[in-house]
Short mmCIF file of C-alpha atoms and ligand atoms in Angstrom, two decimals:
data_model
loop_
_atom_site.label_atom_id
_atom_site.label_comp_id
_atom_site.label_asym_id
_atom_site.label_seq_id
_atom_site.Cartn_x
_atom_site.Cartn_y
_atom_site.Cartn_z
CA MET A 1 12.66 -24.80 -0.26
CA MET A 2 13.99 -21.27 -0.33
CA ASP A 3 15.79 -19.64 2.61
CA LEU A 4 15.07 -15.91 2.85
CA HIS A 5 17.75 -14.22 4.91
CA HIS A 6 18.02 -10.64 6.12
CA TRP A 7 19.98 -8.25 3.92
CA ILE A 8 22.25 -6.25 6.20
CA ASP A 9 25.30 -4.20 5.27
CA GLY A 10 25.18 -5.40 1.67
CA ALA A 11 25.04 -9.15 2.36
CA PHE A 12 22.60 -11.89 3.26
CA VAL A 13 22.77 -12.83 6.93
CA PRO A 14 20.76 -15.40 8.89
CA ALA A 15 18.64 -14.46 11.90
CA SER A 16 20.93 -13.91 14.88
CA LYS A 17 18.86 -16.26 17.03
CA GLY A 18 18.54 -18.81 14.21
CA GLY A 19 14.74 -18.72 14.05
CA TRP A 20 12.64 -19.21 10.92
CA ILE A 21 9.09 -18.37 9.85
CA PRO A 22 7.51 -20.78 7.31
CA VAL A 23 6.28 -19.15 4.10
CA THR A 24 3.30 -20.83 2.47
CA GLU A 25 1.95 -20.59 -1.06
CA PRO A 26 -1.70 -19.82 -0.25
CA ALA A 27 -3.00 -21.18 -3.57
CA THR A 28 -1.73 -24.67 -2.75
CA GLY A 29 -1.35 -24.60 1.03
CA LYS A 30 2.26 -25.82 0.61
CA THR A 31 5.25 -24.28 2.36
CA PHE A 32 7.81 -23.23 -0.25
CA ALA A 33 10.22 -21.08 1.75
CA ARG A 34 11.17 -19.94 5.21
CA CYS A 35 12.23 -16.47 6.21
CA ALA A 36 14.55 -15.33 8.95
CA ALA A 37 12.71 -14.59 12.19
CA GLY A 38 14.30 -11.26 13.01
CA THR A 39 14.58 -10.00 16.56
CA SER A 40 15.72 -6.80 18.21
CA SER A 41 19.37 -7.86 17.78
CA ASP A 42 18.93 -8.13 14.00
CA ILE A 43 17.27 -4.72 13.98
CA GLU A 44 20.21 -3.40 16.03
CA CYS A 45 22.72 -4.71 13.43
CA ALA A 46 20.71 -3.26 10.55
CA VAL A 47 20.30 0.14 12.22
CA GLN A 48 24.02 0.31 12.99
CA SER A 49 24.82 -0.56 9.38
CA ALA A 50 22.41 2.13 8.16
CA ARG A 51 23.87 4.64 10.60
CA SER A 52 27.42 3.94 9.39
CA ALA A 53 26.36 4.32 5.76
CA PHE A 54 24.42 7.55 6.37
CA PRO A 55 27.21 10.19 6.40
CA ALA A 56 28.53 9.22 2.97
CA TRP A 57 25.09 8.51 1.44
CA SER A 58 23.63 11.79 2.66
CA GLN A 59 26.49 13.62 0.92
CA THR A 60 26.00 11.98 -2.49
CA THR A 61 25.07 14.32 -5.31
CA THR A 62 21.65 14.40 -6.91
CA ALA A 63 23.16 12.93 -10.07
CA GLU A 64 24.64 9.98 -8.17
CA ARG A 65 21.36 9.14 -6.42
CA VAL A 66 19.33 9.54 -9.60
CA ALA A 67 21.70 7.25 -11.52
CA LEU A 68 21.47 4.52 -8.86
CA LEU A 69 17.67 4.70 -8.62
CA GLU A 70 17.39 4.49 -12.41
CA ARG A 71 19.81 1.56 -12.60
CA PHE A 72 17.79 -0.18 -9.90
CA ALA A 73 14.56 0.43 -11.87
CA ALA A 74 16.14 -1.07 -14.99
CA LEU A 75 17.10 -4.20 -13.02
CA ILE A 76 13.52 -4.54 -11.76
CA ASP A 77 12.32 -4.38 -15.38
CA ASP A 78 14.89 -7.03 -16.38
CA HIS A 79 13.66 -9.33 -13.58
CA CYS A 80 9.95 -8.55 -13.95
CA ASP A 81 8.87 -12.10 -14.81
CA GLU A 82 10.87 -13.67 -12.00
CA LEU A 83 9.62 -11.14 -9.42
CA ALA A 84 6.02 -11.48 -10.65
CA MET A 85 6.21 -15.25 -10.31
CA LEU A 86 7.51 -14.95 -6.73
CA GLU A 87 4.89 -12.34 -5.82
CA SER A 88 2.11 -14.52 -7.19
CA GLN A 89 3.39 -17.62 -5.39
CA ASP A 90 3.84 -15.74 -2.10
CA GLY A 91 0.50 -13.94 -1.97
CA GLY A 92 -1.85 -15.95 -4.22
CA LYS A 93 -2.30 -13.01 -6.59
CA PRO A 94 -2.93 -13.60 -10.30
CA ILE A 95 0.35 -13.75 -12.18
CA ALA A 96 -1.06 -11.44 -14.88
CA ARG A 97 -1.71 -8.75 -12.26
CA ALA A 98 1.77 -9.12 -10.75
CA GLN A 99 3.37 -9.00 -14.20
CA SER A 100 1.40 -6.13 -15.71
CA VAL A 101 0.61 -3.93 -12.69
CA GLU A 102 2.53 -4.55 -9.51
CA ILE A 103 6.13 -5.25 -10.53
CA PRO A 104 6.13 -2.56 -13.26
CA ARG A 105 4.92 -0.17 -10.55
CA VAL A 106 8.01 -1.02 -8.46
CA ALA A 107 10.24 0.18 -11.31
CA GLU A 108 7.95 3.18 -11.79
CA ASN A 109 8.27 4.10 -8.09
CA LEU A 110 12.07 4.09 -8.36
CA ARG A 111 12.02 6.13 -11.59
CA PHE A 112 9.40 8.53 -10.30
CA PHE A 113 11.43 9.50 -7.24
CA ALA A 114 14.62 9.74 -9.30
CA SER A 115 12.76 12.19 -11.49
CA ALA A 116 11.22 14.02 -8.50
CA LEU A 117 14.71 14.48 -7.12
CA ARG A 118 15.96 15.80 -10.44
CA HIS A 119 13.19 18.42 -10.48
CA GLU A 120 13.26 19.34 -6.80
CA HIS A 121 13.70 23.00 -5.97
CA ASN A 122 13.39 25.07 -2.84
CA ASP A 123 12.18 28.60 -2.20
CA ALA A 124 14.60 31.47 -1.78
CA PHE A 125 13.52 35.07 -1.31
CA THR A 126 14.63 38.45 0.02
CA SER A 127 12.78 40.31 2.78
CA ALA A 128 15.05 43.37 2.53
CA PRO A 129 17.71 44.29 -0.02
CA ASP A 130 20.42 42.81 2.19
CA VAL A 131 18.52 39.80 3.62
CA LEU A 132 18.20 36.48 1.82
CA HIS A 133 16.13 33.51 3.08
CA TRP A 134 16.06 29.95 1.77
CA THR A 135 15.02 26.46 2.81
CA HIS A 136 17.70 23.91 3.37
CA ARG A 137 16.44 20.30 3.53
CA ARG A 138 18.66 17.71 5.14
CA PRO A 139 17.97 13.96 5.24
CA ARG A 140 16.67 12.87 8.63
CA GLY A 141 18.99 9.86 9.10
CA VAL A 142 17.91 6.22 9.23
CA ALA A 143 14.37 5.66 7.95
CA GLY A 144 12.25 2.74 9.15
CA CYS A 145 9.87 1.45 6.46
CA ILE A 146 7.23 -1.14 7.38
CA SER A 147 4.94 -2.63 4.75
CA PRO A 148 2.00 -5.07 4.54
CA TRP A 149 1.37 -8.25 2.53
CA ASN A 150 -1.29 -7.18 0.06
CA LEU A 151 0.90 -5.36 -2.51
CA PRO A 152 4.24 -6.44 -1.09
CA LEU A 153 6.95 -4.99 -3.30
CA TYR A 154 4.78 -2.23 -4.79
CA LEU A 155 4.26 -0.71 -1.32
CA LEU A 156 7.73 -1.45 0.05
CA SER A 157 9.31 0.35 -2.92
CA TRP A 158 6.82 3.24 -2.56
CA LYS A 159 8.53 3.97 0.77
CA VAL A 160 12.11 2.91 0.10
CA ALA A 161 12.45 4.92 -3.14
CA PRO A 162 11.62 8.37 -1.67
CA ALA A 163 13.67 7.64 1.46
CA LEU A 164 16.76 6.84 -0.63
CA ALA A 165 16.09 9.79 -2.93
CA ALA A 166 15.90 12.06 0.13
CA GLY A 167 19.39 10.96 1.20
CA CYS A 168 18.28 8.73 4.07
CA THR A 169 19.53 5.21 4.64
CA VAL A 170 16.85 2.59 5.23
CA VAL A 171 15.94 -0.35 7.40
CA ALA A 172 12.84 -1.97 5.89
CA LYS A 173 10.66 -4.63 7.49
CA PRO A 174 8.45 -6.37 4.93
CA SER A 175 5.46 -8.43 5.95
CA GLU A 176 6.35 -11.86 7.32
CA VAL A 177 3.42 -13.22 5.28
CA THR A 178 4.96 -12.29 1.90
CA PRO A 179 8.71 -11.82 2.36
CA ALA A 180 10.00 -13.32 -0.91
CA THR A 181 10.23 -10.41 -3.35
CA ALA A 182 11.72 -8.05 -0.74
CA THR A 183 14.65 -10.43 -0.44
CA ARG A 184 15.27 -10.40 -4.19
CA PHE A 185 14.75 -6.62 -4.24
CA ALA A 186 17.51 -6.24 -1.65
CA GLU A 187 19.88 -8.38 -3.68
CA LEU A 188 19.13 -6.36 -6.83
CA SER A 189 19.87 -3.14 -4.92
CA GLY A 190 23.37 -4.53 -4.40
CA GLU A 191 23.68 -5.29 -8.13
CA ALA A 192 22.51 -1.77 -8.93
CA GLY A 193 25.46 -0.48 -6.93
CA PHE A 194 23.95 0.97 -3.76
CA PRO A 195 26.72 1.09 -1.17
CA SER A 196 26.54 -1.43 1.69
CA GLY A 197 24.26 -0.35 4.50
CA VAL A 198 22.21 2.12 2.44
CA LEU A 199 19.30 -0.33 2.17
CA ASN A 200 18.82 -3.06 4.77
CA ILE A 201 15.96 -5.55 4.95
CA VAL A 202 15.09 -7.32 8.17
CA HIS A 203 12.43 -10.02 8.12
CA GLY A 204 10.36 -11.11 11.08
CA LEU A 205 7.14 -10.73 12.99
CA GLY A 206 5.65 -7.30 13.53
CA SER A 207 5.54 -7.84 17.27
CA GLU A 208 9.31 -8.52 17.33
CA ALA A 209 11.28 -7.07 14.42
CA GLY A 210 8.65 -4.43 13.52
CA SER A 211 8.22 -3.24 17.05
CA ALA A 212 12.01 -3.13 17.66
CA LEU A 213 12.42 -0.95 14.56
CA VAL A 214 9.65 1.43 15.65
CA GLN A 215 11.16 1.76 19.12
CA HIS A 216 14.78 2.10 18.09
CA PRO A 217 16.10 5.49 19.27
CA ASP A 218 18.36 5.88 16.22
CA VAL A 219 15.46 5.67 13.76
CA PRO A 220 13.78 9.10 13.83
CA THR A 221 11.40 8.51 10.92
CA ILE A 222 8.83 5.73 10.52
CA SER A 223 6.80 5.18 7.38
CA PHE A 224 4.14 2.53 7.98
CA THR A 225 1.46 0.94 5.83
CA GLY A 226 -0.82 -1.65 7.41
CA GLY A 227 -3.89 -2.10 9.58
CA THR A 228 -5.48 0.66 11.65
CA ALA A 229 -5.00 -1.16 14.97
CA THR A 230 -1.28 -1.65 14.28
CA GLY A 231 -1.01 1.97 13.14
CA ARG A 232 -2.55 3.16 16.39
CA ASP A 233 0.04 1.22 18.46
CA ILE A 234 2.86 2.55 16.29
CA ALA A 235 1.59 6.14 16.62
CA VAL A 236 1.64 5.83 20.42
CA SER A 237 5.10 4.32 20.42
CA CYS A 238 6.50 6.96 18.03
CA ALA A 239 4.90 9.85 19.95
CA LYS A 240 6.97 8.98 23.01
CA GLN A 241 10.15 9.70 21.04
CA PHE A 242 8.71 12.51 18.88
CA LYS A 243 9.39 10.47 15.75
CA ARG A 244 8.07 11.69 12.44
CA THR A 245 5.42 9.18 11.38
CA SER A 246 3.45 8.48 8.24
CA LEU A 247 0.57 6.05 8.67
CA GLU A 248 -1.30 4.57 5.70
CA LEU A 249 -4.04 2.44 7.24
CA GLY A 250 -7.27 0.58 6.53
CA GLY A 251 -10.37 1.58 4.59
CA LYS A 252 -14.05 0.75 4.16
CA ASN A 253 -14.58 2.60 0.95
CA PRO A 254 -17.91 3.65 -0.56
CA PHE A 255 -18.64 3.16 -4.27
CA VAL A 256 -21.59 5.51 -4.91
CA VAL A 257 -23.73 5.17 -8.06
CA PHE A 258 -26.38 7.76 -8.96
CA ALA A 259 -29.26 7.03 -11.33
CA ASP A 260 -27.81 9.27 -14.07
CA ALA A 261 -24.47 7.38 -14.22
CA ASP A 262 -23.34 5.14 -17.07
CA LEU A 263 -24.65 2.02 -15.32
CA ASP A 264 -22.79 -0.48 -17.51
CA ARG A 265 -19.43 1.10 -16.80
CA ALA A 266 -20.24 1.69 -13.16
CA ALA A 267 -21.26 -1.95 -12.67
CA SER A 268 -18.16 -3.41 -14.29
CA GLU A 269 -15.90 -1.01 -12.35
CA ALA A 270 -17.78 -1.78 -9.12
CA ALA A 271 -16.96 -5.48 -9.59
CA ARG A 272 -13.32 -4.62 -10.30
CA ALA A 273 -13.21 -2.25 -7.30
CA ALA A 274 -14.66 -4.87 -4.99
CA PHE A 275 -12.69 -7.92 -6.10
CA SER A 276 -9.32 -6.88 -7.54
CA ASN A 277 -6.51 -8.68 -5.74
CA THR A 278 -9.25 -10.78 -4.04
CA GLY A 279 -10.58 -7.62 -2.38
CA GLN A 280 -7.26 -7.24 -0.57
CA ILE A 281 -6.45 -3.66 -1.56
CA CYS A 282 -6.94 -0.85 0.94
CA LEU A 283 -8.73 1.13 -1.82
CA CYS A 284 -11.26 -1.59 -2.70
CA GLY A 285 -14.85 -0.37 -2.89
CA SER A 286 -16.47 -2.73 -0.43
CA ARG A 287 -19.67 -0.71 0.17
CA ILE A 288 -21.65 -0.31 -3.05
CA LEU A 289 -24.33 2.38 -2.63
CA VAL A 290 -26.87 2.76 -5.44
CA GLU A 291 -29.72 5.24 -5.96
CA SER A 292 -32.89 3.28 -5.25
CA SER A 293 -34.60 4.02 -8.59
CA VAL A 294 -31.92 2.07 -10.51
CA LEU A 295 -31.04 -0.57 -7.95
CA PRO A 296 -32.70 -3.54 -9.77
CA GLN A 297 -30.99 -2.80 -13.13
CA PHE A 298 -27.67 -2.07 -11.44
CA GLN A 299 -27.81 -5.23 -9.34
CA GLU A 300 -28.35 -7.35 -12.44
CA LYS A 301 -25.38 -5.75 -14.21
CA LEU A 302 -23.17 -6.03 -11.12
CA LEU A 303 -23.95 -9.73 -10.69
CA ALA A 304 -23.19 -10.35 -14.37
CA ALA A 305 -19.86 -8.49 -14.13
CA THR A 306 -18.97 -10.45 -10.99
CA ALA A 307 -19.89 -13.79 -12.59
CA ALA A 308 -17.53 -12.97 -15.48
CA MET A 309 -14.53 -12.78 -13.10
CA ARG A 310 -12.73 -16.11 -13.14
CA VAL A 311 -11.50 -17.40 -9.79
CA GLY A 312 -8.67 -19.82 -10.26
CA ASP A 313 -5.02 -20.78 -10.07
CA PRO A 314 -2.96 -17.58 -9.68
CA ALA A 315 -0.32 -19.12 -11.95
CA ASP A 316 -2.85 -19.27 -14.82
CA THR A 317 -2.62 -16.09 -16.90
CA THR A 318 -6.41 -16.05 -17.47
CA THR A 319 -7.27 -15.92 -13.76
CA HIS A 320 -8.88 -12.70 -12.48
CA ILE A 321 -9.18 -13.61 -8.79
CA GLY A 322 -6.56 -15.74 -7.04
CA SER A 323 -6.49 -17.11 -3.52
CA MET A 324 -6.70 -15.28 -0.21
CA VAL A 325 -3.27 -14.56 1.28
CA SER A 326 -3.30 -17.11 4.12
CA GLU A 327 -5.40 -19.58 6.05
CA PRO A 328 -6.00 -17.27 9.06
CA HIS A 329 -7.10 -14.44 6.79
CA TYR A 330 -9.36 -16.80 4.80
CA LEU A 331 -11.00 -18.01 8.04
CA LYS A 332 -11.47 -14.44 9.27
CA VAL A 333 -13.17 -13.31 6.05
CA LYS A 334 -15.28 -16.49 5.80
CA HIS A 335 -16.47 -15.93 9.36
CA ALA A 336 -17.37 -12.30 8.54
CA ILE A 337 -19.55 -13.54 5.64
CA GLU A 338 -21.18 -16.35 7.60
CA SER A 339 -22.03 -14.17 10.57
CA ALA A 340 -23.35 -11.25 8.51
CA PRO A 341 -27.09 -10.76 9.09
CA GLY A 342 -27.99 -10.23 5.41
CA THR A 343 -28.88 -11.93 2.13
CA VAL A 344 -26.11 -13.42 -0.02
CA LEU A 345 -26.66 -12.34 -3.64
CA CYS A 346 -23.70 -14.32 -4.98
CA GLY A 347 -20.68 -16.26 -3.77
CA GLY A 348 -20.14 -16.97 -0.10
CA GLY A 349 -18.31 -20.25 -0.52
CA ARG A 350 -15.37 -22.01 -2.07
CA PRO A 351 -15.25 -22.17 -5.87
CA SER A 352 -16.11 -25.69 -7.06
CA ASP A 353 -13.98 -25.88 -10.20
CA LEU A 354 -10.44 -25.31 -8.93
CA PRO A 355 -7.61 -27.29 -10.56
CA ASP A 356 -6.04 -30.17 -8.61
CA ARG A 357 -2.98 -28.10 -7.71
CA CYS A 358 -5.22 -25.70 -5.78
CA ARG A 359 -7.28 -28.25 -3.80
CA GLU A 360 -5.69 -27.20 -0.50
CA GLY A 361 -5.61 -23.47 -1.31
CA TRP A 362 -7.49 -20.65 0.43
CA PHE A 363 -10.02 -19.61 -2.19
CA LEU A 364 -13.29 -17.72 -1.72
CA GLU A 365 -15.85 -16.82 -4.35
CA PRO A 366 -16.51 -13.12 -4.89
CA THR A 367 -19.39 -12.43 -2.54
CA ILE A 368 -22.07 -9.72 -2.52
CA LEU A 369 -24.48 -9.29 0.37
CA THR A 370 -27.53 -7.08 0.73
CA ASP A 371 -30.19 -6.27 3.38
CA LEU A 372 -27.49 -5.67 6.00
CA PRO A 373 -28.20 -3.43 9.00
CA GLU A 374 -26.21 -0.20 8.69
CA SER A 375 -24.53 -0.84 12.02
CA CYS A 376 -23.30 -4.40 11.36
CA ALA A 377 -19.58 -5.23 11.25
CA LEU A 378 -19.57 -5.96 7.53
CA GLU A 379 -20.82 -2.41 6.85
CA ARG A 380 -18.45 -0.64 9.25
CA GLU A 381 -15.25 -2.65 9.68
CA GLU A 382 -12.63 -3.44 7.10
CA THR A 383 -13.04 -7.07 5.91
CA PHE A 384 -10.20 -7.00 3.35
CA GLY A 385 -11.47 -9.89 1.26
CA PRO A 386 -13.68 -10.60 -1.78
CA VAL A 387 -16.82 -9.31 -0.04
CA ALA A 388 -18.97 -6.29 -0.84
CA SER A 389 -22.31 -5.05 0.38
CA LEU A 390 -25.01 -3.54 -1.83
CA ARG A 391 -27.36 -0.91 -0.41
CA ALA A 392 -29.89 1.59 -1.79
CA PHE A 393 -29.89 5.32 -1.02
CA SER A 394 -32.78 7.71 -1.55
CA ASP A 395 -31.11 10.99 -2.58
CA GLU A 396 -27.80 12.89 -2.52
CA SER A 397 -27.87 13.69 1.19
CA ASP A 398 -28.63 10.07 2.04
CA ALA A 399 -25.75 8.97 -0.23
CA LEU A 400 -23.39 11.37 1.53
CA ARG A 401 -24.54 10.27 4.96
CA LEU A 402 -23.97 6.61 4.10
CA ALA A 403 -20.64 7.28 2.38
CA ASN A 404 -19.33 8.96 5.55
CA ALA A 405 -20.86 6.48 7.99
CA THR A 406 -17.71 4.59 8.99
CA PRO A 407 -14.68 5.42 11.12
CA TYR A 408 -12.53 5.21 7.97
CA GLY A 409 -11.82 7.81 5.29
CA LEU A 410 -9.42 6.38 2.74
CA ALA A 411 -11.05 6.41 -0.71
CA ALA A 412 -14.40 6.95 -2.41
CA SER A 413 -15.65 6.43 -5.94
CA VAL A 414 -18.67 8.49 -7.11
CA TRP A 415 -20.56 7.83 -10.35
CA THR A 416 -22.74 10.58 -11.83
CA LYS A 417 -23.01 12.67 -15.00
CA ASP A 418 -24.10 15.74 -12.98
CA LEU A 419 -20.97 17.89 -12.67
CA ASP A 420 -22.38 20.08 -9.89
CA ARG A 421 -23.13 17.02 -7.82
CA ALA A 422 -19.71 15.53 -8.58
CA HIS A 423 -18.05 18.68 -7.22
CA ARG A 424 -20.29 18.80 -4.16
CA LEU A 425 -19.50 15.21 -3.26
CA ALA A 426 -15.79 15.60 -3.94
CA GLN A 427 -15.83 18.39 -1.33
CA ARG A 428 -17.96 16.56 1.24
CA VAL A 429 -17.03 12.89 1.14
CA GLU A 430 -14.64 12.29 4.03
CA ALA A 431 -11.82 10.56 2.17
CA GLY A 432 -8.24 11.27 1.17
CA VAL A 433 -8.65 9.87 -2.36
CA ILE A 434 -11.80 10.59 -4.40
CA TRP A 435 -12.53 9.26 -7.88
CA ILE A 436 -15.39 10.58 -10.02
CA ASN A 437 -16.56 8.07 -12.66
CA ALA A 438 -13.38 6.08 -12.06
CA TRP A 439 -11.70 3.76 -9.62
CA MET A 440 -7.98 3.19 -8.98
CA VAL A 441 -6.72 5.64 -11.56
CA ARG A 442 -3.48 6.75 -9.95
CA ASP A 443 -0.89 9.38 -10.76
CA LEU A 444 2.16 9.33 -8.50
CA ARG A 445 2.20 13.15 -8.36
CA THR A 446 -1.12 13.34 -6.50
CA PRO A 447 -1.32 13.18 -2.70
CA PHE A 448 -2.22 9.76 -1.36
CA GLY A 449 -3.45 8.92 2.13
CA GLY A 450 -6.43 8.67 4.40
CA ALA A 451 -8.66 10.81 6.61
CA LYS A 452 -10.18 9.78 9.96
CA GLN A 453 -8.91 6.33 11.04
CA SER A 454 -7.39 5.60 7.62
CA GLY A 455 -4.16 7.31 8.48
CA LEU A 456 -1.99 10.32 9.08
CA GLY A 457 0.04 12.19 6.50
CA ARG A 458 0.22 11.93 2.73
CA GLU A 459 2.49 10.08 0.35
CA GLY A 460 2.95 10.96 -3.31
CA GLY A 461 4.85 13.56 -5.28
CA ILE A 462 7.73 15.49 -3.79
CA GLU A 463 5.94 15.36 -0.40
CA SER A 464 7.11 11.75 -0.06
CA VAL A 465 10.73 12.91 -0.39
CA HIS A 466 10.23 15.86 1.95
CA PHE A 467 8.77 13.50 4.59
CA PHE A 468 12.25 12.00 4.97
CA GLN A 469 13.96 15.41 5.22
CA GLU A 470 14.21 18.07 7.90
CA PRO A 471 13.67 21.55 6.50
CA ALA A 472 15.63 24.42 8.02
CA GLY A 473 14.90 28.06 7.28
CA VAL A 474 18.24 29.76 6.67
CA THR A 475 18.64 33.54 6.69
CA LEU A 476 21.69 35.40 5.47
CA ARG A 477 22.31 39.09 6.06
CA LEU A 478 24.81 40.59 3.64
CA GLY A 479 27.71 42.57 4.99
CA ASP A 480 27.97 46.33 4.49
CA PRO A 481 29.34 46.75 0.93
CA SER A 482 31.15 50.02 1.82
P1 LIG B 501 -0.58 -5.33 9.70
O1 LIG B 501 -0.86 -4.04 10.38
O2 LIG B 501 -0.91 -6.58 10.41
O3 LIG B 501 0.97 -5.44 9.32
C1 LIG B 501 1.62 -4.51 8.50
C2 LIG B 501 3.11 -4.57 8.77
O4 LIG B 501 3.33 -4.13 10.11
C3 LIG B 501 3.72 -5.96 8.69
O5 LIG B 501 5.02 -5.87 8.17
C4 LIG B 501 3.76 -6.41 10.15
O6 LIG B 501 4.75 -7.37 10.40
C5 LIG B 501 4.09 -5.10 10.82
N1 LIG B 501 3.67 -5.01 12.24
C6 LIG B 501 2.67 -5.66 12.85
N2 LIG B 501 2.62 -5.30 14.15
C7 LIG B 501 3.60 -4.40 14.35
C8 LIG B 501 4.05 -3.65 15.47
N3 LIG B 501 3.46 -3.76 16.67
N4 LIG B 501 5.08 -2.81 15.31
C9 LIG B 501 5.67 -2.66 14.11
N5 LIG B 501 5.30 -3.35 13.01
C10 LIG B 501 4.28 -4.20 13.12
O7 LIG B 501 -1.32 -5.26 8.29
P2 LIG B 501 -1.43 -6.39 7.20
O8 LIG B 501 -2.44 -7.38 7.65
O9 LIG B 501 -0.07 -6.83 6.80
O10 LIG B 501 -2.00 -5.55 5.95
C11 LIG B 501 -3.34 -5.32 5.72
C12 LIG B 501 -3.74 -3.94 6.19
O11 LIG B 501 -2.95 -2.95 5.52
C13 LIG B 501 -5.17 -3.60 5.85
O12 LIG B 501 -5.77 -2.97 6.95
C14 LIG B 501 -5.04 -2.61 4.70
O13 LIG B 501 -6.11 -1.72 4.55
C15 LIG B 501 -3.79 -1.91 5.06
N6 LIG B 501 -3.22 -1.25 3.89
C16 LIG B 501 -3.29 0.12 3.81
C17 LIG B 501 -2.79 0.77 2.69
C18 LIG B 501 -2.85 2.27 2.57
O14 LIG B 501 -2.13 2.80 1.73
N7 LIG B 501 -3.65 2.98 3.34
C19 LIG B 501 -2.21 0.02 1.66
C20 LIG B 501 -2.16 -1.36 1.78
C21 LIG B 501 -2.66 -1.99 2.91
#
């Protein structure tokens, strides 16, 4: 049984009120750790530590910050297997995915923002021979970073790295559902040499620790990734104090396949888009829209690609789909499937051939439904599980109408060989991230974020660093040379 304490002022500390939250391995249903149940007093300690560390940290040179971020990245690489094992145990995700995608991305996030910092430059120009203008960017102080359970360390580090690069100190609140790797991450930040108080991690429930962080008057910047309903509450709370807020929220993303597309590739990517990480990625393509003339062929290929994905023990390196993250989430997704007024093409239940170790785990087969009314919950609301719907469209305008027919606007994937159509859709699909003949191909330099109810603001590239800084326009008039 592991005890996961807060990391405040460069040391592990227990919850001030002594409370614990049990941490369960969802693939086995067994509790393997407990994390500190943080409250507003723990947030207070962490914010004060971050405030004390801020003056010195904000004055460090670019070279010093770059060196620390790179040293931290190297330590993540050195501990990749250990972190991947913890991430898989905590969230039920396949170990191979944690090892080859998610933990390497943590190191990449740290290196990317070290490099962004190294290449940062600001404008300077003259408006008259004796007048010089430039932009001075100063770090905004203590940054609050709140992250979800689906890609725990990948997303936490995607916020922490630019905040530290910007010269801010950080109080981070990881998800209480998957707190394990954040704890190790904090410890490794100490080994990397970050001064005490520069990075603090407070565990706890969103309604207690998360909410206290959002409301704290000494935290002027909040970077949040999570559900749309939580994001809405946080936006309201932050608006009252004029906090700068970045909100990366839910999605209900269309995966649109035209008749002229490479149907084999589109079908295998559609299965990957729907079921990667058990469908628990905000970018998953959970609404598969197919031009009616090729629907029968496409459906056959999609079902074959889905059947080839092995659901099993996350600790087994050959597993493609692990368990759901928790019992409540499993029950929610199962209910969404059972109450959907459509036809189940595949899946819908619990896999029958799980190993003994996983008998009590929260597993669901990859599920595809069809014949759903356009207005039903499964077509409009985020389910965030291994469930996708399949629907025919008649022509391009029908495809566009269906693609945009939800309150969300996070990502879209469009499959066609017609370049004109690809450009038209890229301009008209209401989404912050659009892939043409691809899904989940990311470059950290590109803007990332959602339209409509999928969020506010963009992460990615130097914009992520600038989010944590306050720009000031400075103007200098030269004295009379005579
Ligand atoms: P969630 O909103 O329940 O929780 C996210 C984080 O916010 C957790 O750390 C939680 O403890 C905290 N929290 C909860 N209530 C809070 C409050 N009132 N004040 C402050 N903090 C609070 O989301 P989740 O269930 O952990 O994650 C799944 C959701 O995240 C899905 O909707 C998914 O689409 C979304 N997500 C979005 C992106 C993106 O980049 N757009 C990426 C990953 C996940």
